[in-house]
Amino acid sequence: SLSSDDSHQRSFSTGAIISKGGKIGKANAVSTQNIIKEVSEKHDLSIAKSGRVLDTILSAIVDNVKNGNSVSLSKFGKFSSNNLPSRNVSMNFGGEKGKIVTAPSRNRPKFEPFLRFKNDLNEE
């Protein structure tokens, strides 16, 4: 189920770039603001309200994945995370190059697109 914890505000409405051509950066990219504008126009909402709706959706996804849940969006895909355990790694930069340090465990986000999403990407 989606989290309703409003104890903190997270804003995804600024600066995020979504790549269209598989490349990171400004070329062939759609910004979060472009998505908010499209939602606003298609659903007759203000830009501010559309931004809050998008922020709420993205925050719910992040909060649930952070809490160990997976989030499935019908016809789109599943968001989840994998835990990477702590491990020993060799430093490969700086004055301590070659020194063995312990990298802390962390959660790595994962997205698995559903078949419908994959098929939509390849439609002519």
Backbone as CSV, one residue per row, in Angstrom:
resi,resn,N_x,N_y,N_z,CA_x,CA_y,CA_z,C_x,C_y,C_z
1,SER,0.844,-1.190,0.000,0.000,0.000,0.000,0.878,1.239,0.000
2,LEU,0.329,2.338,-0.470,1.104,3.557,-0.562,1.181,4.244,0.787
3,SER,2.324,4.820,1.048,2.584,5.484,2.312,1.853,6.816,2.353
4,SER,1.361,7.183,3.525,0.716,8.485,3.665,1.492,9.357,4.641
5,ASP,2.756,9.027,4.899,3.583,9.781,5.820,3.960,11.114,5.193
6,ASP,3.449,12.208,5.758,3.747,13.543,5.256,4.705,14.277,6.173
7,SER,5.509,13.557,6.956,6.395,14.194,7.916,7.524,14.968,7.250
8,HIS,7.765,14.719,5.986,8.783,15.467,5.260,8.300,15.723,3.845
9,GLN,8.794,16.806,3.274,8.425,17.154,1.910,9.598,16.851,0.991
10,ARG,9.329,16.210,-0.089,10.350,15.955,-1.100,9.810,16.530,-2.389
11,SER,10.617,17.304,-3.082,10.152,17.869,-4.339,10.945,17.299,-5.498
12,PHE,10.226,16.671,-6.418,10.831,16.148,-7.631,10.595,17.116,-8.783
13,SER,9.950,18.246,-8.496,9.497,19.144,-9.558,10.582,20.030,-10.137
14,THR,11.794,19.917,-9.644,12.831,20.793,-10.174,14.050,20.008,-10.614
15,GLY,14.534,20.321,-11.776,15.840,19.861,-12.205,15.983,18.456,-12.739
16,ALA,15.034,17.580,-12.534,15.223,16.202,-12.985,15.114,16.128,-14.503
17,ILE,15.946,15.309,-15.089,15.927,15.106,-16.532,15.622,13.643,-16.801
18,ILE,14.681,13.397,-17.680,14.351,12.042,-18.083,14.824,11.870,-19.514
19,SER,15.674,10.916,-19.741,16.271,10.720,-21.056,15.295,10.065,-22.012
20,LYS,15.187,10.583,-23.238,14.356,9.962,-24.268,15.193,9.110,-25.197
21,GLY,16.442,9.510,-25.422,17.270,8.820,-26.392,18.322,7.932,-25.764
22,GLY,18.167,7.603,-24.476,19.139,6.761,-23.814,20.385,7.510,-23.390
23,LYS,20.392,8.832,-23.555,21.557,9.632,-23.203,21.192,10.563,-22.063
24,ILE,22.139,10.770,-21.182,21.928,11.683,-20.072,22.318,13.082,-20.525
25,GLY,21.542,14.055,-20.137,21.859,15.429,-20.493,20.657,16.122,-21.099
26,LYS,20.906,17.276,-21.680,19.825,18.104,-22.201,19.311,17.641,-23.564
27,ALA,20.162,17.074,-24.406,19.740,16.656,-25.740,18.769,15.483,-25.639
28,ASN,17.683,15.558,-26.388,16.681,14.494,-26.416,16.142,14.156,-25.026
29,ALA,16.014,15.136,-24.175,15.544,14.895,-22.811,14.264,15.678,-22.549
30,VAL,13.436,15.134,-21.685,12.213,15.789,-21.247,12.379,16.096,-19.766
31,SER,12.207,17.349,-19.392,12.369,17.718,-17.986,11.092,17.425,-17.207
32,THR,11.239,17.395,-15.906,10.088,17.210,-15.030,9.067,18.321,-15.284
33,GLN,9.554,19.534,-15.514,8.648,20.653,-15.785,7.823,20.406,-17.048
34,ASN,8.417,19.771,-18.068,7.667,19.450,-19.284,6.547,18.452,-18.975
35,ILE,6.838,17.477,-18.140,5.824,16.483,-17.762,4.707,17.148,-16.972
36,ILE,5.083,18.023,-16.034,4.077,18.745,-15.239,3.185,19.580,-16.150
37,LYS,3.774,20.250,-17.119,2.991,21.071,-18.059,2.029,20.196,-18.854
38,GLU,2.497,19.021,-19.307,1.643,18.116,-20.077,0.470,17.610,-19.227
39,VAL,0.742,17.244,-17.982,-0.327,16.801,-17.075,-1.315,17.939,-16.853
40,SER,-0.799,19.130,-16.649,-1.641,20.302,-16.426,-2.592,20.543,-17.598
41,GLU,-2.058,20.470,-18.811,-2.867,20.722,-20.003,-3.880,19.606,-20.250
42,LYS,-3.476,18.351,-20.088,-4.367,17.226,-20.378,-5.496,17.075,-19.366
43,HIS,-5.266,17.528,-18.132,-6.259,17.306,-17.078,-6.822,18.598,-16.511
44,ASP,-6.581,19.704,-17.201,-7.119,21.006,-16.808,-6.811,21.329,-15.344
45,LEU,-5.544,21.165,-14.973,-5.073,21.481,-13.627,-4.062,22.617,-13.711
46,SER,-3.887,23.315,-12.604,-2.848,24.341,-12.578,-1.482,23.659,-12.598
47,ILE,-0.480,24.419,-13.001,0.897,23.909,-12.986,1.271,23.499,-11.560
48,ALA,0.908,24.314,-10.584,1.251,24.024,-9.187,0.607,22.724,-8.716
49,LYS,-0.679,22.550,-9.030,-1.371,21.328,-8.605,-0.796,20.106,-9.322
50,SER,-0.489,20.240,-10.600,0.111,19.132,-11.348,1.462,18.753,-10.749
51,GLY,2.243,19.750,-10.353,3.538,19.498,-9.711,3.380,18.767,-8.397
52,ARG,2.373,19.162,-7.611,2.121,18.492,-6.324,1.673,17.055,-6.538
53,VAL,0.860,16.818,-7.567,0.412,15.450,-7.874,1.614,14.585,-8.244
54,LEU,2.473,15.094,-9.131,3.654,14.330,-9.523,4.567,14.085,-8.321
55,ASP,4.789,15.113,-7.494,5.608,14.947,-6.293,5.040,13.872,-5.372
56,THR,3.717,13.847,-5.214,3.074,12.861,-4.350,3.281,11.446,-4.882
57,ILE,3.114,11.283,-6.185,3.291,9.956,-6.799,4.734,9.484,-6.634
58,LEU,5.677,10.340,-6.981,7.083,9.951,-6.901,7.525,9.717,-5.459
59,SER,7.042,10.553,-4.531,7.371,10.357,-3.116,6.824,9.035,-2.600
60,ALA,5.614,8.678,-3.018,5.025,7.404,-2.584,5.860,6.231,-3.095
61,ILE,6.332,6.325,-4.333,7.176,5.257,-4.883,8.473,5.158,-4.080
62,VAL,9.165,6.283,-3.899,10.442,6.280,-3.185,10.261,5.801,-1.743
63,ASP,9.258,6.329,-1.043,9.054,5.952,0.359,8.769,4.469,0.515
64,ASN,7.953,3.917,-0.356,7.630,2.495,-0.258,8.825,1.616,-0.593
65,VAL,9.574,1.958,-1.632,10.764,1.175,-1.974,11.795,1.288,-0.856
66,LYS,11.939,2.480,-0.294,12.870,2.699,0.823,12.496,1.827,2.026
67,ASN,11.204,1.594,2.215,10.726,0.782,3.341,10.673,-0.707,3.022
68,GLY,11.251,-1.113,1.893,11.355,-2.530,1.563,10.214,-3.087,0.748
69,ASN,9.285,-2.253,0.335,8.165,-2.703,-0.490,8.509,-2.546,-1.972
70,SER,7.868,-3.335,-2.796,7.972,-3.094,-4.229,6.701,-2.360,-4.648
71,VAL,6.809,-1.565,-5.693,5.674,-0.796,-6.197,5.460,-1.188,-7.652
72,SER,4.300,-1.747,-7.954,3.956,-2.141,-9.319,2.929,-1.188,-9.884
73,LEU,3.252,-0.632,-11.048,2.324,0.246,-11.755,1.859,-0.502,-12.994
74,SER,0.593,-0.827,-13.018,-0.002,-1.604,-14.098,0.401,-1.067,-15.461
75,LYS,0.785,-1.960,-16.362,1.168,-1.663,-17.747,2.451,-0.832,-17.849
76,PHE,3.140,-0.622,-16.747,4.345,0.203,-16.759,5.559,-0.571,-16.250
77,GLY,5.590,-0.862,-14.951,6.730,-1.586,-14.411,6.712,-1.666,-12.909
78,LYS,7.748,-2.290,-12.376,7.856,-2.516,-10.934,9.134,-1.872,-10.410
79,PHE,8.979,-1.076,-9.347,10.099,-0.454,-8.655,10.384,-1.271,-7.404
80,SER,11.653,-1.552,-7.148,12.041,-2.273,-5.938,13.482,-1.887,-5.629
81,SER,14.070,-2.560,-4.644,15.474,-2.303,-4.338,16.165,-3.605,-3.986
82,ASN,17.456,-3.618,-4.219,18.308,-4.737,-3.836,19.262,-4.231,-2.775
83,ASN,19.484,-5.035,-1.737,20.441,-4.662,-0.715,21.817,-5.159,-1.114
84,LEU,22.770,-4.244,-1.162,24.164,-4.613,-1.402,24.841,-4.679,-0.043
85,PRO,25.322,-5.852,0.373,25.966,-5.956,1.688,27.281,-5.187,1.724
86,SER,27.744,-4.879,2.920,29.041,-4.213,3.036,30.110,-5.144,2.473
87,ARG,31.159,-4.532,1.935,32.210,-5.324,1.311,33.520,-4.557,1.357
88,ASN,34.613,-5.296,1.247,35.936,-4.680,1.206,36.268,-4.294,-0.230
89,VAL,36.717,-3.057,-0.397,37.089,-2.563,-1.717,38.439,-1.870,-1.625
90,SER,39.122,-1.804,-2.741,40.407,-1.134,-2.814,40.191,0.291,-3.302
91,MET,40.744,1.261,-2.593,40.632,2.656,-3.026,41.433,2.817,-4.309
92,ASN,40.853,3.469,-5.288,41.554,3.642,-6.552,41.807,5.101,-6.896
93,PHE,41.772,5.969,-5.888,42.039,7.379,-6.118,42.569,8.003,-4.837
94,GLY,43.096,9.186,-4.946,43.561,9.929,-3.788,44.891,9.434,-3.251
95,GLY,45.289,10.002,-2.125,46.566,9.690,-1.509,46.646,8.304,-0.908
96,GLU,45.496,7.644,-0.738,45.478,6.315,-0.131,45.169,5.237,-1.170
97,LYS,45.597,5.450,-2.390,45.342,4.502,-3.472,45.865,3.120,-3.091
98,GLY,45.021,2.095,-3.304,45.394,0.721,-2.983,44.993,0.287,-1.580
99,LYS,44.633,1.227,-0.705,44.225,0.897,0.658,42.875,0.165,0.618
100,ILE,42.730,-0.880,1.411,41.481,-1.638,1.496,40.578,-0.975,2.541
101,VAL,39.374,-0.637,2.129,38.386,-0.034,3.025,37.084,-0.819,2.917
102,THR,36.222,-0.659,3.904,34.922,-1.325,3.885,33.866,-0.368,3.358
103,ALA,33.245,-0.744,2.255,32.128,0.026,1.708,30.873,-0.401,2.476
104,PRO,30.123,0.547,2.998,28.940,0.187,3.786,27.850,-0.456,2.914
105,SER,26.973,-1.210,3.562,25.849,-1.782,2.819,24.942,-0.642,2.381
106,ARG,24.224,-0.882,1.294,23.304,0.147,0.798,22.220,-0.522,-0.036
107,ASN,21.154,0.216,-0.225,20.065,-0.256,-1.075,20.234,0.357,-2.456
108,ARG,20.112,-0.485,-3.475,20.232,-0.027,-4.858,18.850,-0.105,-5.498
109,PRO,18.363,1.014,-6.069,17.049,0.980,-6.712,17.059,0.103,-7.953
110,LYS,15.890,-0.478,-8.240,15.757,-1.366,-9.394,14.417,-1.065,-10.064
111,PHE,14.414,-1.054,-11.393,13.173,-0.891,-12.146,13.081,-2.014,-13.157
112,GLU,11.958,-2.695,-13.157,11.712,-3.779,-14.109,10.515,-3.401,-14.973
113,PRO,10.757,-3.037,-16.239,9.630,-2.662,-17.101,8.760,-3.867,-17.427
114,PHE,7.453,-3.638,-17.473,6.525,-4.700,-17.852,6.479,-4.818,-19.371
115,LEU,5.954,-5.930,-19.848,5.916,-6.217,-21.277,5.207,-5.112,-22.061
116,ARG,4.115,-4.591,-21.543,3.372,-3.535,-22.236,4.257,-2.318,-22.483
117,PHE,5.029,-1.939,-21.474,5.941,-0.811,-21.588,7.003,-1.089,-22.646
118,LYS,7.577,-2.281,-22.618,8.581,-2.658,-23.611,7.995,-2.627,-25.012
119,ASN,6.795,-3.159,-25.165,6.146,-3.169,-26.480,5.829,-1.755,-26.971
120,ASP,5.376,-0.903,-26.059,5.073,0.496,-26.428,6.314,1.230,-26.909
121,LEU,7.474,0.906,-26.354,8.720,1.554,-26.770,9.088,1.189,-28.206
122,ASN,8.685,0.017,-28.637,9.073,-0.468,-29.962,7.987,-0.338,-31.013
123,GLU,6.886,0.309,-30.661,5.814,0.546,-31.622,6.254,1.561,-32.661
124,GLU,5.823,1.360,-33.878,6.118,2.323,-34.951,5.012,3.299,-35.091
